């Protein structure tokens, strides 16, 4: 695994990947996970290993170990696994959408990138294009030490005066899709894509994602792409652009009412 990618994953998990088993499941406590943040457990399976790393908030490892060791990796990443993990933790299974099963992909070199051939043109967005209500968030996601004008996303617009963007209107009245580069840790950028519902399936998201991926790799940095397991169009974009499988993930959140 690329050293940059490993450091990124370790920072996210809060533990060293050197302990990851090739086979079998391992439970470790991580200070990155706490009930107060609504996230008490994360299960991850990485490329090159059939073992599963389960990280859990402090004080919860003993409660999980027996249940985790009895399951296969396939069971952990299933409704059965979620139910068993929740029972071991004595929590209800009411996760928000982003705790459901997902996949993550990675590209580390332009040599492996497959540029999308579409009829749509993706336009780079600079600091001046950040919607006012998103300024603080987008500034926190920028590459380290960049405060002046910089590329942070690529957008595709429809050349159709009758089309009016809905949720993407802050990026332009005819914005059909936008792909944002979110710099999480050093040289690694996570790509987030959103396409107007009326524009899906027409290549707008693919074009924006392709331009953003290419730009990240041109900086000699790493592009990471994630999607939920049932978001087939998004998963196809990752494969279409040459991304390689990196990680399978699920998690459990605890929410206090």
PDB file of N, CA and C in Angstrom, residues 29 57 74 95 113 160 182 199 221 234 252:
ATOM      1  N   UNK A  29      -9.575  -0.538  20.454  1.00  0.00           N
ATOM      2  CA  UNK A  29     -10.178   0.721  20.877  1.00  0.00           C
ATOM      3  C   UNK A  29      -9.496   1.889  20.178  1.00  0.00           C
ATOM      4  N   UNK A  57     -15.126   2.737  20.467  1.00  0.00           N
ATOM      5  CA  UNK A  57     -14.788   3.744  21.458  1.00  0.00           C
ATOM      6  C   UNK A  57     -14.199   3.135  22.717  1.00  0.00           C
ATOM      7  N   UNK A  74     -17.672 -11.653   5.733  1.00  0.00           N
ATOM      8  CA  UNK A  74     -18.913 -11.439   4.993  1.00  0.00           C
ATOM      9  C   UNK A  74     -20.098 -11.180   5.905  1.00  0.00           C
ATOM     10  N   UNK A  95     -28.902   3.932  12.620  1.00  0.00           N
ATOM     11  CA  UNK A  95     -27.814   4.738  12.057  1.00  0.00           C
ATOM     12  C   UNK A  95     -28.310   5.734  11.020  1.00  0.00           C
ATOM     13  N   UNK A 113      -4.944   6.481 -14.374  1.00  0.00           N
ATOM     14  CA  UNK A 113      -6.172   7.257 -14.531  1.00  0.00           C
ATOM     15  C   UNK A 113      -6.729   7.088 -15.935  1.00  0.00           C
ATOM     16  N   UNK A 160     -28.467  25.296 -21.330  1.00  0.00           N
ATOM     17  CA  UNK A 160     -29.904  25.244 -21.570  1.00  0.00           C
ATOM     18  C   UNK A 160     -30.572  26.297 -20.699  1.00  0.00           C
ATOM     19  N   UNK A 182     -11.812  17.398  -1.225  1.00  0.00           N
ATOM     20  CA  UNK A 182     -11.753  17.681   0.211  1.00  0.00           C
ATOM     21  C   UNK A 182     -10.447  17.100   0.758  1.00  0.00           C
ATOM     22  N   UNK A 199     -30.471  15.760 -13.888  1.00  0.00           N
ATOM     23  CA  UNK A 199     -29.335  15.638 -14.806  1.00  0.00           C
ATOM     24  C   UNK A 199     -28.591  14.311 -14.657  1.00  0.00           C
ATOM     25  N   UNK A 221      -0.542  14.148  -6.020  1.00  0.00           N
ATOM     26  CA  UNK A 221      -1.200  13.783  -4.780  1.00  0.00           C
ATOM     27  C   UNK A 221      -2.104  12.568  -5.006  1.00  0.00           C
ATOM     28  N   UNK A 234     -22.629   5.913  -8.875  1.00  0.00           N
ATOM     29  CA  UNK A 234     -21.407   6.496  -8.332  1.00  0.00           C
ATOM     30  C   UNK A 234     -20.274   5.474  -8.323  1.00  0.00           C
ATOM     31  N   UNK A 252     -21.477   1.952  13.244  1.00  0.00           N
ATOM     32  CA  UNK A 252     -22.643   2.063  14.101  1.00  0.00           C
ATOM     33  C   UNK A 252     -22.541   3.364  14.885  1.00  0.00           C
TER      34      UNK A 252
END
